[in-house]
Amino acid sequence: MKLSNIKYFDLFFRYQRKNLEKIVFVKDKFNVKDTYDVVVVFGGVSMIPYRLDAAIDLYFNHKVEKILVSGGIGYLSFDRKNKEAFKMQEYLLSKGVNEQDIIIEDRSRNTYENVINSASIITKYYSLEECKCLLITSDFHLRRCMALMNKNTSLIHLSGMGVKDRKNDLENWKYSFKGRKNILIEAFLLCYYAKKGKIDDLDIYLGD
């Protein structure tokens, strides 16, 4: 079924957990043998430590050259004073990442802006058509990030890594109220973005 054809009522009141999982989660595995010019780490849920630790591991294993941290003060952020990008930068520096290898994107308030603003900054360092780019975010957030990058930028060599945080990932989301809430919201946003044309209208198999 196309994302745009999924009814919001069904999402909230009819779909079972397995349906939500099929809408939200990406099953493709990240190829750790690849190397990348830049990794984009999205701010938000579990950016510290889970998303950043994944980037740090790649950095010190010489799998990535630059780490771009993306996030301002999000619409849903509880911290209204400190931008996510600077908090991520501080964490990276505390772990020994070279300051020259950290790129800051601190204007974004949501995932769509993360994508647009990050791609714009990447052009200052690389050609989008040639740049090998990896997106790092939480397990449940990866499909939307990848879909937005594919639809709204000219990045060709694009990969994604969904990081598990023990709360919102495929294995654990159903065991907490917050996890169930986040996955339901993510399913809604994927459908909403598809209906609005912000991402390609992905075909999701909802059968057994």
CSV table of C-alpha atoms in Angstrom, one decimal:
chain,number,residue,atom,x,y,z
A,1,MET,CA,0.0,0.0,0.0
A,2,LYS,CA,1.2,3.5,-0.8
A,3,LEU,CA,1.9,5.7,2.2
A,4,SER,CA,-0.4,8.4,0.9
A,5,ASN,CA,-3.3,5.9,0.8
A,6,ILE,CA,-3.0,5.0,4.5
A,7,LYS,CA,-5.8,6.7,6.4
A,8,TYR,CA,-4.9,8.5,9.7
A,9,PHE,CA,-7.9,6.9,11.4
A,10,ASP,CA,-6.5,3.4,10.6
A,11,LEU,CA,-3.1,4.4,12.0
A,12,PHE,CA,-4.5,5.4,15.3
A,13,PHE,CA,-7.4,3.0,15.8
A,14,ARG,CA,-7.2,0.0,13.5
A,15,TYR,CA,-3.6,-1.0,12.8
A,16,GLN,CA,-1.8,-3.6,14.9
A,17,ARG,CA,1.7,-3.2,16.1
A,18,LYS,CA,3.1,-5.3,13.2
A,19,ASN,CA,1.5,-2.8,10.7
A,20,LEU,CA,3.2,0.1,12.4
A,21,GLU,CA,6.5,-1.7,12.4
A,22,LYS,CA,6.3,-2.3,8.6
A,23,ILE,CA,5.5,1.4,8.0
A,24,VAL,CA,8.2,2.8,10.3
A,25,PHE,CA,11.3,0.6,10.3
A,26,VAL,CA,13.9,-0.1,7.7
A,27,LYS,CA,15.2,-3.7,7.7
A,28,ASP,CA,18.2,-3.0,5.4
A,29,LYS,CA,21.6,-3.4,7.2
A,30,PHE,CA,24.4,-0.9,7.2
A,31,ASN,CA,27.6,-2.0,5.4
A,32,VAL,CA,30.3,-1.3,7.9
A,33,LYS,CA,33.0,-2.0,5.3
A,34,ASP,CA,32.1,1.2,3.5
A,35,THR,CA,33.9,4.5,4.1
A,36,TYR,CA,32.3,7.9,3.9
A,37,ASP,CA,33.2,11.6,3.3
A,38,VAL,CA,30.7,12.8,5.8
A,39,VAL,CA,28.3,11.4,8.4
A,40,VAL,CA,25.2,13.5,9.3
A,41,VAL,CA,24.0,12.9,12.8
A,42,PHE,CA,20.4,14.1,13.4
A,43,GLY,CA,19.6,15.8,16.7
A,44,GLY,CA,16.6,14.7,18.8
A,45,VAL,CA,15.8,11.6,20.7
A,46,SER,CA,18.8,9.6,21.8
A,47,MET,CA,21.4,11.8,20.0
A,48,ILE,CA,23.5,11.6,23.1
A,49,PRO,CA,25.0,9.1,23.6
A,50,TYR,CA,23.6,6.5,21.1
A,51,ARG,CA,23.7,8.4,17.7
A,52,LEU,CA,27.0,10.2,18.5
A,53,ASP,CA,28.7,7.1,19.8
A,54,ALA,CA,28.0,5.3,16.5
A,55,ALA,CA,29.5,8.2,14.6
A,56,ILE,CA,32.5,8.3,17.0
A,57,ASP,CA,33.2,4.6,16.5
A,58,LEU,CA,33.2,5.1,12.7
A,59,TYR,CA,35.4,8.2,13.0
A,60,PHE,CA,38.1,6.5,15.1
A,61,ASN,CA,38.0,3.4,12.8
A,62,HIS,CA,38.7,5.7,9.8
A,63,LYS,CA,35.4,5.0,8.2
A,64,VAL,CA,34.3,8.7,8.0
A,65,GLU,CA,36.2,11.9,7.4
A,66,LYS,CA,33.8,14.6,8.8
A,67,ILE,CA,30.9,14.5,11.3
A,68,LEU,CA,28.1,16.9,10.6
A,69,VAL,CA,25.9,17.5,13.6
A,70,SER,CA,22.4,18.8,12.7
A,71,GLY,CA,19.9,20.5,15.0
A,72,GLY,CA,18.9,23.8,16.4
A,73,ILE,CA,16.1,24.2,18.9
A,74,GLY,CA,13.4,21.8,17.8
A,75,TYR,CA,9.7,22.4,17.9
A,76,LEU,CA,9.4,19.6,20.4
A,77,SER,CA,12.6,20.2,22.3
A,78,PHE,CA,12.3,20.7,26.1
A,79,ASP,CA,15.5,22.7,26.2
A,80,ARG,CA,14.6,26.1,24.7
A,81,LYS,CA,18.1,27.7,25.3
A,82,ASN,CA,20.8,25.3,24.1
A,83,LYS,CA,20.9,24.2,20.4
A,84,GLU,CA,21.3,20.5,19.8
A,85,ALA,CA,24.2,20.9,17.4
A,86,PHE,CA,26.4,22.6,20.0
A,87,LYS,CA,25.5,20.0,22.7
A,88,MET,CA,26.5,17.3,20.2
A,89,GLN,CA,29.7,19.2,19.3
A,90,GLU,CA,30.6,19.4,23.0
A,91,TYR,CA,30.1,15.6,23.4
A,92,LEU,CA,32.3,14.8,20.3
A,93,LEU,CA,35.1,17.1,21.6
A,94,SER,CA,35.0,15.4,25.0
A,95,LYS,CA,35.5,12.0,23.3
A,96,GLY,CA,38.6,13.3,21.4
A,97,VAL,CA,37.1,14.1,17.9
A,98,ASN,CA,39.2,16.8,16.2
A,99,GLU,CA,37.3,20.1,16.2
A,100,GLN,CA,38.3,20.6,12.5
A,101,ASP,CA,36.4,17.4,11.6
A,102,ILE,CA,33.1,18.6,13.1
A,103,ILE,CA,30.6,20.5,11.0
A,104,ILE,CA,27.9,22.5,12.7
A,105,GLU,CA,24.3,22.9,11.4
A,106,ASP,CA,22.4,24.7,14.1
A,107,ARG,CA,19.3,26.2,12.4
A,108,SER,CA,17.0,23.2,12.0
A,109,ARG,CA,13.8,22.9,14.0
A,110,ASN,CA,12.5,19.6,12.4
A,111,THR,CA,13.7,16.7,10.3
A,112,TYR,CA,12.8,18.3,7.0
A,113,GLU,CA,15.0,21.3,7.9
A,114,ASN,CA,17.7,19.0,9.1
A,115,VAL,CA,17.9,17.5,5.6
A,116,ILE,CA,17.7,20.8,3.6
A,117,ASN,CA,20.2,22.7,5.8
A,118,SER,CA,22.6,19.8,6.1
A,119,ALA,CA,22.7,19.3,2.3
A,120,SER,CA,23.3,23.0,1.8
A,121,ILE,CA,26.3,22.9,4.2
A,122,ILE,CA,27.7,19.8,2.6
A,123,THR,CA,28.0,21.6,-0.7
A,124,LYS,CA,30.7,23.9,1.0
A,125,TYR,CA,32.9,20.9,1.4
A,126,TYR,CA,31.9,18.4,-1.3
A,127,SER,CA,30.0,17.9,-4.6
A,128,LEU,CA,26.7,16.4,-3.7
A,129,GLU,CA,26.9,14.2,-6.8
A,130,GLU,CA,30.2,12.8,-5.6
A,131,CYS,CA,30.0,12.9,-1.8
A,132,LYS,CA,29.7,9.6,0.0
A,133,CYS,CA,27.3,10.4,2.8
A,134,LEU,CA,26.0,8.4,5.8
A,135,LEU,CA,22.9,9.4,7.8
A,136,ILE,CA,22.9,8.4,11.5
A,137,THR,CA,19.7,8.6,13.5
A,138,SER,CA,17.5,6.4,15.7
A,139,ASP,CA,16.2,3.1,14.4
A,140,PHE,CA,12.6,4.4,14.1
A,141,HIS,CA,13.6,7.7,12.4
A,142,LEU,CA,15.8,6.3,9.6
A,143,ARG,CA,13.2,5.7,6.9
A,144,ARG,CA,11.9,9.3,7.0
A,145,CYS,CA,15.5,10.8,7.0
A,146,MET,CA,16.5,8.7,4.0
A,147,ALA,CA,13.3,9.4,2.2
A,148,LEU,CA,13.7,13.1,2.7
A,149,MET,CA,17.3,13.1,1.5
A,150,ASN,CA,16.5,11.1,-1.5
A,151,LYS,CA,13.6,13.3,-2.5
A,152,ASN,CA,15.0,16.8,-1.7
A,153,THR,CA,18.7,16.6,-2.4
A,154,SER,CA,21.0,15.5,-5.3
A,155,LEU,CA,23.0,13.2,-3.0
A,156,ILE,CA,23.7,10.0,-5.0
A,157,HIS,CA,26.0,8.0,-2.7
A,158,LEU,CA,23.7,7.9,0.3
A,159,SER,CA,23.5,5.3,3.1
A,160,GLY,CA,21.7,5.2,6.5
A,161,MET,CA,22.4,3.7,9.9
A,162,GLY,CA,19.6,3.2,12.4
A,163,VAL,CA,20.9,3.2,15.9
A,164,LYS,CA,19.2,1.3,18.7
A,165,ASP,CA,18.5,3.1,21.9
A,166,ARG,CA,16.7,0.3,23.8
A,167,LYS,CA,13.5,2.3,23.9
A,168,ASN,CA,12.4,3.2,20.4
A,169,ASP,CA,14.1,0.5,18.3
A,170,LEU,CA,12.4,-2.4,16.5
A,171,GLU,CA,13.0,-4.8,19.4
A,172,ASN,CA,11.8,-2.6,22.3
A,173,TRP,CA,9.4,0.1,21.2
A,174,LYS,CA,6.3,-1.8,22.1
A,175,TYR,CA,7.3,-2.2,25.8
A,176,SER,CA,6.9,1.4,26.9
A,177,PHE,CA,4.3,4.1,26.5
A,178,LYS,CA,6.9,6.6,25.2
A,179,GLY,CA,8.1,4.0,22.6
A,180,ARG,CA,4.6,3.3,21.4
A,181,LYS,CA,3.9,7.0,21.2
A,182,ASN,CA,7.0,7.8,19.2
A,183,ILE,CA,6.4,5.0,16.7
A,184,LEU,CA,2.8,6.0,16.2
A,185,ILE,CA,3.9,9.6,15.6
A,186,GLU,CA,6.6,8.5,13.2
A,187,ALA,CA,4.1,6.5,11.2
A,188,PHE,CA,1.8,9.5,11.0
A,189,LEU,CA,4.6,11.8,9.8
A,190,LEU,CA,5.7,9.3,7.1
A,191,CYS,CA,2.1,9.2,5.8
A,192,TYR,CA,1.8,13.0,6.1
A,193,TYR,CA,5.0,13.7,4.3
A,194,ALA,CA,4.0,11.4,1.5
A,195,LYS,CA,0.6,13.0,1.1
A,196,LYS,CA,2.3,16.5,1.0
A,197,GLY,CA,4.9,15.4,-1.5
A,198,LYS,CA,7.9,15.9,0.8
A,199,ILE,CA,9.0,12.3,0.3
A,200,ASP,CA,8.4,9.8,-2.5
A,201,ASP,CA,5.2,7.8,-2.0
A,202,LEU,CA,6.8,4.6,-0.7
A,203,ASP,CA,5.0,1.3,-1.2
A,204,ILE,CA,4.7,-0.5,2.2
A,205,TYR,CA,3.7,-4.1,2.3
A,206,LEU,CA,1.2,-4.6,5.2
A,207,GLY,CA,0.4,-8.2,4.7
A,208,ASP,CA,1.5,-11.1,6.9
